[in-house]
Amino acid sequence: MSETAIRPASLWDFANPTRFLAIAGPLIPILGAITAALFAAGLWMSFNAPEDYQQGHTVLIMFIHVPAAWLAMFCYSVMAVSAIGSLVWRHPLADVSIRAALPIGAAFTLLALVTGSLWGKPMWGPWWVWDARLTSVLVLFIVYLGLMALIRAIEDPVIAARSLAIVTLVGSINIPIIKFSVDWWNTLHQPASVSRFERPAMDAAFLYPLLVMALAYTLLFLTLHLMNMRNEIYRRRIRTLRMQAARQAEGA
Amino acid sequence: MRALFLREIRLAGRIGGGALTGLLFFLAVITLVPFAVGPDLKLLARIGPAMLWTGALLSTLLGLDRLFQGEREDGSLDLLLLGEYPVALLVFVKALAHWVATGLPLVLATPVFGLMMNMEPAAIGAVMATLLVGTPAITFIGAMGAAVTVTLARGGLLIAILILPLVIPVLVFGVSAAYGAVEDPAPFWPPFMFLCAITLFFSVLGPLAAGFMLRHAAD
Amino acid sequence: MKLVVENLGVERGERRIIEGLAFEVSSGEALVITGPNGSGKSTMLKALAGYLRPSAGTITLLGGNGEKSVPEQCHYLAHSNALKLQLSVRENLEFWQHYLGMGEPVEAALEAVGLPGIGDIPAGYLSAGQKRRVAIARLIAAFRPVWLVDEPTAALDASSECRFAAIVERHLSNGGIVLAATHQPLGLEAARVLEMRALTAGLIK
């Protein structure tokens, strides 16, 4: 612990939870402000986008649903990378990162599912269809819920963190396989049906609002993730303090 | 390792509960189907392969907590980890023995349940073949779930929830191949090959993940 | 053969349980580890057996089998007996002989713990004390040079304790190493004692 040589900043500089808190403290409000601004811009652009000839105004849901689905996947990728950081490099904040990202990802997935269901209802009728995309998102949701159940069930935080990392990593390895099998299953049972989630032709009028919303969602995720990581660190500190108090009360 | 395999088989035989309970659960699921959809034989024959697969999958998933629970409770797991073999190999042998004791009986019972669902012999054969290849995949990747929940007293349902998304491909390709063998335009070999590939892949991934978890989960 | 521990640090959760521990035990030597509850006796044995990864320090076995890791040359006996109740005593012990390494014949091991002829009885029929003695017999039946034992004679009577001391002496005279964490005197001649104290300020950020 005596390296005083100057070296370029690396991820390990943030390995210290205290330093992380010091950086995150001022950063979070800034990110929050940018997020709010982006959402305002994105929503304004969405409402001003032209009507799609086929779907009418319901296409607006696309601007909420599609970025939500993207973020659901992105969040899982963040968790998977954190899992590698936890298992391979034992980065101390990696476990905090996974735990913090988990409920956020689940929330985005739920949002994607609900808006996905709402999207087609006015035009086609059923509240839910088992098409490839929605089903894949549903499976992702089950993955998230399973992970949340897992960390609630295990008491020992070290084992819980390791379990979470491994299951996340194995899940991420399997996601291409699962996606492929869902697509296979879908073509098997619904050949040549028009997916009602066909996006309108991507001309600039639709593309820009979509990208702005996606950026807004991403920054929302970053803000929430940092906030949650901060909360998680505080939670761990409370736990440690309580344990210390218990041992001192015992009069060891 | 041979000694470990034989011990596992012997234990499964002596306790008796593990192997038989899974089989009975399979029977229970199949019995519930006509109550749920009606006893129309044509309908049962049509959904037979799918229901057999679902029953076998659920039965395998729910029996997975037996994989490491007993060893951990009586302290055998600690000693097993002192062996000179890689932990992944230890998990592989245990999972294989577990499958022979609980999964193989399901496969062998398929003809009986297939007849109950009024299935054609070709369909029954196809389901048997796909279950034979597919249930080990569930057991191997399920070993990871069992290892992750080894510290919990009632890990069974949690294992099923965690492993369910991972075995969806197994179910999809297994059922697809089973139907492909009897329905003309549907292909058999592509999904069957995918199923074999998944089983081989899980037979490596599952033990590796489970081994890693067991190695570092002692408390 | 020498077991060398240098600057060992072990954390559990976010607490540091062991810090800066160092000692050596040579062939034919026994080390008795004493200390109050929570001082880290069991934790240290677990770290030696490879169940816990040390956060600092090294554990080496000099003069042992260079191709095997330290845990692969250890026996471990803690609070559980690791007996399968549905198998007979002999089947239990023979399995571990195959798995861990062959030691003395099963009958000789059972005699050494005072349970001759019990081999064919299913382990579930034994009393708690008898099960413990079979677990001790495993130390003899399956050979490993280093013994890590945690409260080996906890539920046993005085005559069993004497037997255990004799077993340990025999292992030591064969060149083995024994580390025993215990509250009770084991009656070992010339065993060194390592006293552990609890860390009061063992918190990590």
PDB file of C-alpha atoms in Angstrom, chain A residues 59-200:
ATOM      1  CA  VAL A  59     -46.579   5.185 -32.797  1.00  0.00           C
ATOM      2  CA  LEU A  60     -45.640   7.588 -30.014  1.00  0.00           C
ATOM      3  CA  ILE A  61     -45.489   4.643 -27.662  1.00  0.00           C
ATOM      4  CA  MET A  62     -42.605   3.477 -29.773  1.00  0.00           C
ATOM      5  CA  PHE A  63     -40.531   6.353 -28.454  1.00  0.00           C
ATOM      6  CA  ILE A  64     -41.037   5.058 -24.948  1.00  0.00           C
ATOM      7  CA  HIS A  65     -41.053   1.346 -25.607  1.00  0.00           C
ATOM      8  CA  VAL A  66     -38.044   0.950 -27.890  1.00  0.00           C
ATOM      9  CA  PRO A  67     -35.540   2.840 -25.743  1.00  0.00           C
ATOM     10  CA  ALA A  68     -36.848   1.033 -22.685  1.00  0.00           C
ATOM     11  CA  ALA A  69     -36.147  -2.300 -24.339  1.00  0.00           C
ATOM     12  CA  TRP A  70     -32.700  -1.117 -25.403  1.00  0.00           C
ATOM     13  CA  LEU A  71     -31.926  -0.003 -21.876  1.00  0.00           C
ATOM     14  CA  ALA A  72     -33.146  -3.296 -20.437  1.00  0.00           C
ATOM     15  CA  MET A  73     -30.510  -5.025 -22.517  1.00  0.00           C
ATOM     16  CA  PHE A  74     -27.897  -2.362 -21.894  1.00  0.00           C
ATOM     17  CA  CYS A  75     -28.400  -2.628 -18.177  1.00  0.00           C
ATOM     18  CA  TYR A  76     -27.846  -6.366 -18.319  1.00  0.00           C
ATOM     19  CA  SER A  77     -24.655  -5.785 -20.281  1.00  0.00           C
ATOM     20  CA  VAL A  78     -23.467  -3.423 -17.571  1.00  0.00           C
ATOM     21  CA  MET A  79     -24.230  -6.123 -15.033  1.00  0.00           C
ATOM     22  CA  ALA A  80     -22.368  -8.718 -17.071  1.00  0.00           C
ATOM     23  CA  VAL A  81     -19.285  -6.530 -17.382  1.00  0.00           C
ATOM     24  CA  SER A  82     -19.444  -5.819 -13.670  1.00  0.00           C
ATOM     25  CA  ALA A  83     -19.726  -9.549 -13.072  1.00  0.00           C
ATOM     26  CA  ILE A  84     -16.505 -10.115 -14.991  1.00  0.00           C
ATOM     27  CA  GLY A  85     -14.900  -7.328 -12.976  1.00  0.00           C
ATOM     28  CA  SER A  86     -16.051  -9.014  -9.801  1.00  0.00           C
ATOM     29  CA  LEU A  87     -15.027 -12.564 -10.609  1.00  0.00           C
ATOM     30  CA  VAL A  88     -11.851 -12.030 -12.589  1.00  0.00           C
ATOM     31  CA  TRP A  89     -10.368  -8.861 -11.163  1.00  0.00           C
ATOM     32  CA  ARG A  90     -12.140  -8.744  -7.833  1.00  0.00           C
ATOM     33  CA  HIS A  91     -12.817  -5.062  -8.242  1.00  0.00           C
ATOM     34  CA  PRO A  92     -14.454  -4.031  -4.962  1.00  0.00           C
ATOM     35  CA  LEU A  93     -17.109  -1.853  -6.523  1.00  0.00           C
ATOM     36  CA  ALA A  94     -18.108  -4.461  -9.075  1.00  0.00           C
ATOM     37  CA  ASP A  95     -20.422  -6.242  -6.671  1.00  0.00           C
ATOM     38  CA  VAL A  96     -21.973  -2.931  -5.705  1.00  0.00           C
ATOM     39  CA  SER A  97     -22.479  -2.151  -9.363  1.00  0.00           C
ATOM     40  CA  ILE A  98     -24.347  -5.366 -10.121  1.00  0.00           C
ATOM     41  CA  ARG A  99     -26.609  -5.062  -7.138  1.00  0.00           C
ATOM     42  CA  ALA A 100     -27.342  -1.442  -7.940  1.00  0.00           C
ATOM     43  CA  ALA A 101     -28.124  -2.038 -11.597  1.00  0.00           C
ATOM     44  CA  LEU A 102     -30.415  -4.968 -10.960  1.00  0.00           C
ATOM     45  CA  PRO A 103     -33.645  -3.246  -9.883  1.00  0.00           C
ATOM     46  CA  ILE A 104     -33.149  -0.505 -12.466  1.00  0.00           C
ATOM     47  CA  GLY A 105     -32.890  -3.047 -15.242  1.00  0.00           C
ATOM     48  CA  ALA A 106     -35.953  -4.853 -13.966  1.00  0.00           C
ATOM     49  CA  ALA A 107     -37.892  -1.590 -13.968  1.00  0.00           C
ATOM     50  CA  PHE A 108     -36.878  -0.780 -17.553  1.00  0.00           C
ATOM     51  CA  THR A 109     -37.865  -4.267 -18.612  1.00  0.00           C
ATOM     52  CA  LEU A 110     -41.251  -3.932 -16.973  1.00  0.00           C
ATOM     53  CA  LEU A 111     -41.734  -0.593 -18.690  1.00  0.00           C
ATOM     54  CA  ALA A 112     -40.844  -2.159 -22.020  1.00  0.00           C
ATOM     55  CA  LEU A 113     -43.307  -4.979 -21.435  1.00  0.00           C
ATOM     56  CA  VAL A 114     -46.186  -2.724 -20.437  1.00  0.00           C
ATOM     57  CA  THR A 115     -45.640  -0.253 -23.259  1.00  0.00           C
ATOM     58  CA  GLY A 116     -45.135  -3.131 -25.632  1.00  0.00           C
ATOM     59  CA  SER A 117     -48.488  -4.494 -24.632  1.00  0.00           C
ATOM     60  CA  LEU A 118     -50.133  -1.085 -24.962  1.00  0.00           C
ATOM     61  CA  TRP A 119     -48.615  -0.398 -28.348  1.00  0.00           C
ATOM     62  CA  GLY A 120     -50.649  -2.794 -30.404  1.00  0.00           C
ATOM     63  CA  LYS A 121     -53.838  -2.821 -28.362  1.00  0.00           C
ATOM     64  CA  PRO A 122     -55.665   0.007 -30.107  1.00  0.00           C
ATOM     65  CA  MET A 123     -54.949  -1.344 -33.571  1.00  0.00           C
ATOM     66  CA  TRP A 124     -54.958  -5.107 -33.263  1.00  0.00           C
ATOM     67  CA  GLY A 125     -56.864  -5.978 -30.115  1.00  0.00           C
ATOM     68  CA  PRO A 126     -55.128  -8.474 -27.853  1.00  0.00           C
ATOM     69  CA  TRP A 127     -53.380  -7.228 -24.773  1.00  0.00           C
ATOM     70  CA  TRP A 128     -50.509  -9.577 -25.303  1.00  0.00           C
ATOM     71  CA  VAL A 129     -49.095 -11.536 -28.211  1.00  0.00           C
ATOM     72  CA  TRP A 130     -46.310 -14.034 -28.118  1.00  0.00           C
ATOM     73  CA  ASP A 131     -44.202 -12.589 -30.820  1.00  0.00           C
ATOM     74  CA  ALA A 132     -40.440 -13.013 -30.796  1.00  0.00           C
ATOM     75  CA  ARG A 133     -39.556  -9.592 -29.499  1.00  0.00           C
ATOM     76  CA  LEU A 134     -42.044  -9.308 -26.655  1.00  0.00           C
ATOM     77  CA  THR A 135     -41.359 -12.878 -25.592  1.00  0.00           C
ATOM     78  CA  SER A 136     -37.636 -12.208 -25.483  1.00  0.00           C
ATOM     79  CA  VAL A 137     -38.240  -9.200 -23.275  1.00  0.00           C
ATOM     80  CA  LEU A 138     -40.444 -11.306 -21.054  1.00  0.00           C
ATOM     81  CA  VAL A 139     -37.706 -13.898 -20.659  1.00  0.00           C
ATOM     82  CA  LEU A 140     -35.274 -11.112 -19.776  1.00  0.00           C
ATOM     83  CA  PHE A 141     -37.742  -9.944 -17.165  1.00  0.00           C
ATOM     84  CA  ILE A 142     -37.837 -13.394 -15.628  1.00  0.00           C
ATOM     85  CA  VAL A 143     -34.049 -13.363 -15.553  1.00  0.00           C
ATOM     86  CA  TYR A 144     -34.086 -10.095 -13.632  1.00  0.00           C
ATOM     87  CA  LEU A 145     -36.742 -11.292 -11.215  1.00  0.00           C
ATOM     88  CA  GLY A 146     -34.848 -14.495 -10.598  1.00  0.00           C
ATOM     89  CA  LEU A 147     -31.708 -12.553  -9.743  1.00  0.00           C
ATOM     90  CA  MET A 148     -33.656 -10.323  -7.375  1.00  0.00           C
ATOM     91  CA  ALA A 149     -35.097 -13.372  -5.664  1.00  0.00           C
ATOM     92  CA  LEU A 150     -31.603 -14.800  -5.408  1.00  0.00           C
ATOM     93  CA  ILE A 151     -30.049 -11.920  -3.534  1.00  0.00           C
ATOM     94  CA  ARG A 152     -33.016 -11.664  -1.247  1.00  0.00           C
ATOM     95  CA  ALA A 153     -32.670 -15.302  -0.324  1.00  0.00           C
ATOM     96  CA  ILE A 154     -28.976 -15.428   0.507  1.00  0.00           C
ATOM     97  CA  GLU A 155     -27.964 -13.791   3.744  1.00  0.00           C
ATOM     98  CA  ASP A 156     -24.208 -13.823   3.557  1.00  0.00           C
ATOM     99  CA  PRO A 157     -23.300 -10.815   1.408  1.00  0.00           C
ATOM    100  CA  VAL A 158     -20.103 -12.326   0.074  1.00  0.00           C
ATOM    101  CA  ILE A 159     -21.815 -15.481  -1.135  1.00  0.00           C
ATOM    102  CA  ALA A 160     -24.755 -13.455  -2.438  1.00  0.00           C
ATOM    103  CA  ALA A 161     -22.442 -11.230  -4.447  1.00  0.00           C
ATOM    104  CA  ARG A 162     -20.564 -14.163  -5.895  1.00  0.00           C
ATOM    105  CA  SER A 163     -23.779 -16.019  -6.759  1.00  0.00           C
ATOM    106  CA  LEU A 164     -25.150 -12.931  -8.428  1.00  0.00           C
ATOM    107  CA  ALA A 165     -22.000 -12.479 -10.478  1.00  0.00           C
ATOM    108  CA  ILE A 166     -21.883 -16.064 -11.680  1.00  0.00           C
ATOM    109  CA  VAL A 167     -25.549 -16.346 -12.567  1.00  0.00           C
ATOM    110  CA  THR A 168     -25.418 -12.977 -14.360  1.00  0.00           C
ATOM    111  CA  LEU A 169     -22.379 -14.039 -16.342  1.00  0.00           C
ATOM    112  CA  VAL A 170     -23.740 -17.454 -17.293  1.00  0.00           C
ATOM    113  CA  GLY A 171     -27.012 -15.778 -18.237  1.00  0.00           C
ATOM    114  CA  SER A 172     -25.244 -13.296 -20.469  1.00  0.00           C
ATOM    115  CA  ILE A 173     -23.363 -16.098 -22.214  1.00  0.00           C
ATOM    116  CA  ASN A 174     -26.665 -17.789 -22.870  1.00  0.00           C
ATOM    117  CA  ILE A 175     -28.581 -14.766 -24.104  1.00  0.00           C
ATOM    118  CA  PRO A 176     -27.621 -15.298 -27.767  1.00  0.00           C
ATOM    119  CA  ILE A 177     -28.740 -18.913 -27.495  1.00  0.00           C
ATOM    120  CA  ILE A 178     -32.025 -17.944 -25.862  1.00  0.00           C
ATOM    121  CA  LYS A 179     -32.665 -15.223 -28.421  1.00  0.00           C
ATOM    122  CA  PHE A 180     -31.946 -17.635 -31.240  1.00  0.00           C
ATOM    123  CA  SER A 181     -34.261 -20.254 -29.832  1.00  0.00           C
ATOM    124  CA  VAL A 182     -37.088 -17.747 -29.303  1.00  0.00           C
ATOM    125  CA  ASP A 183     -36.726 -16.585 -32.901  1.00  0.00           C
ATOM    126  CA  TRP A 184     -36.708 -20.192 -34.073  1.00  0.00           C
ATOM    127  CA  TRP A 185     -39.782 -20.930 -32.037  1.00  0.00           C
ATOM    128  CA  ASN A 186     -41.533 -17.907 -33.396  1.00  0.00           C
ATOM    129  CA  THR A 187     -40.880 -18.683 -37.054  1.00  0.00           C
ATOM    130  CA  LEU A 188     -41.993 -22.221 -36.396  1.00  0.00           C
ATOM    131  CA  HIS A 189     -45.366 -21.215 -35.107  1.00  0.00           C
ATOM    132  CA  GLN A 190     -46.055 -17.947 -36.834  1.00  0.00           C
ATOM    133  CA  PRO A 191     -44.667 -18.068 -40.307  1.00  0.00           C
ATOM    134  CA  ALA A 192     -44.821 -14.940 -42.352  1.00  0.00           C
ATOM    135  CA  SER A 193     -46.973 -12.873 -40.055  1.00  0.00           C
ATOM    136  CA  VAL A 194     -46.477  -9.196 -39.993  1.00  0.00           C
ATOM    137  CA  SER A 195     -45.104  -8.184 -36.679  1.00  0.00           C
ATOM    138  CA  ARG A 196     -47.281  -5.484 -35.352  1.00  0.00           C
ATOM    139  CA  PHE A 197     -44.206  -3.897 -33.917  1.00  0.00           C
ATOM    140  CA  GLU A 198     -42.806  -3.032 -37.281  1.00  0.00           C
ATOM    141  CA  ARG A 199     -41.270   0.299 -36.872  1.00  0.00           C
ATOM    142  CA  PRO A 200     -42.217   2.861 -39.422  1.00  0.00           C
TER     143      PRO A 200
END
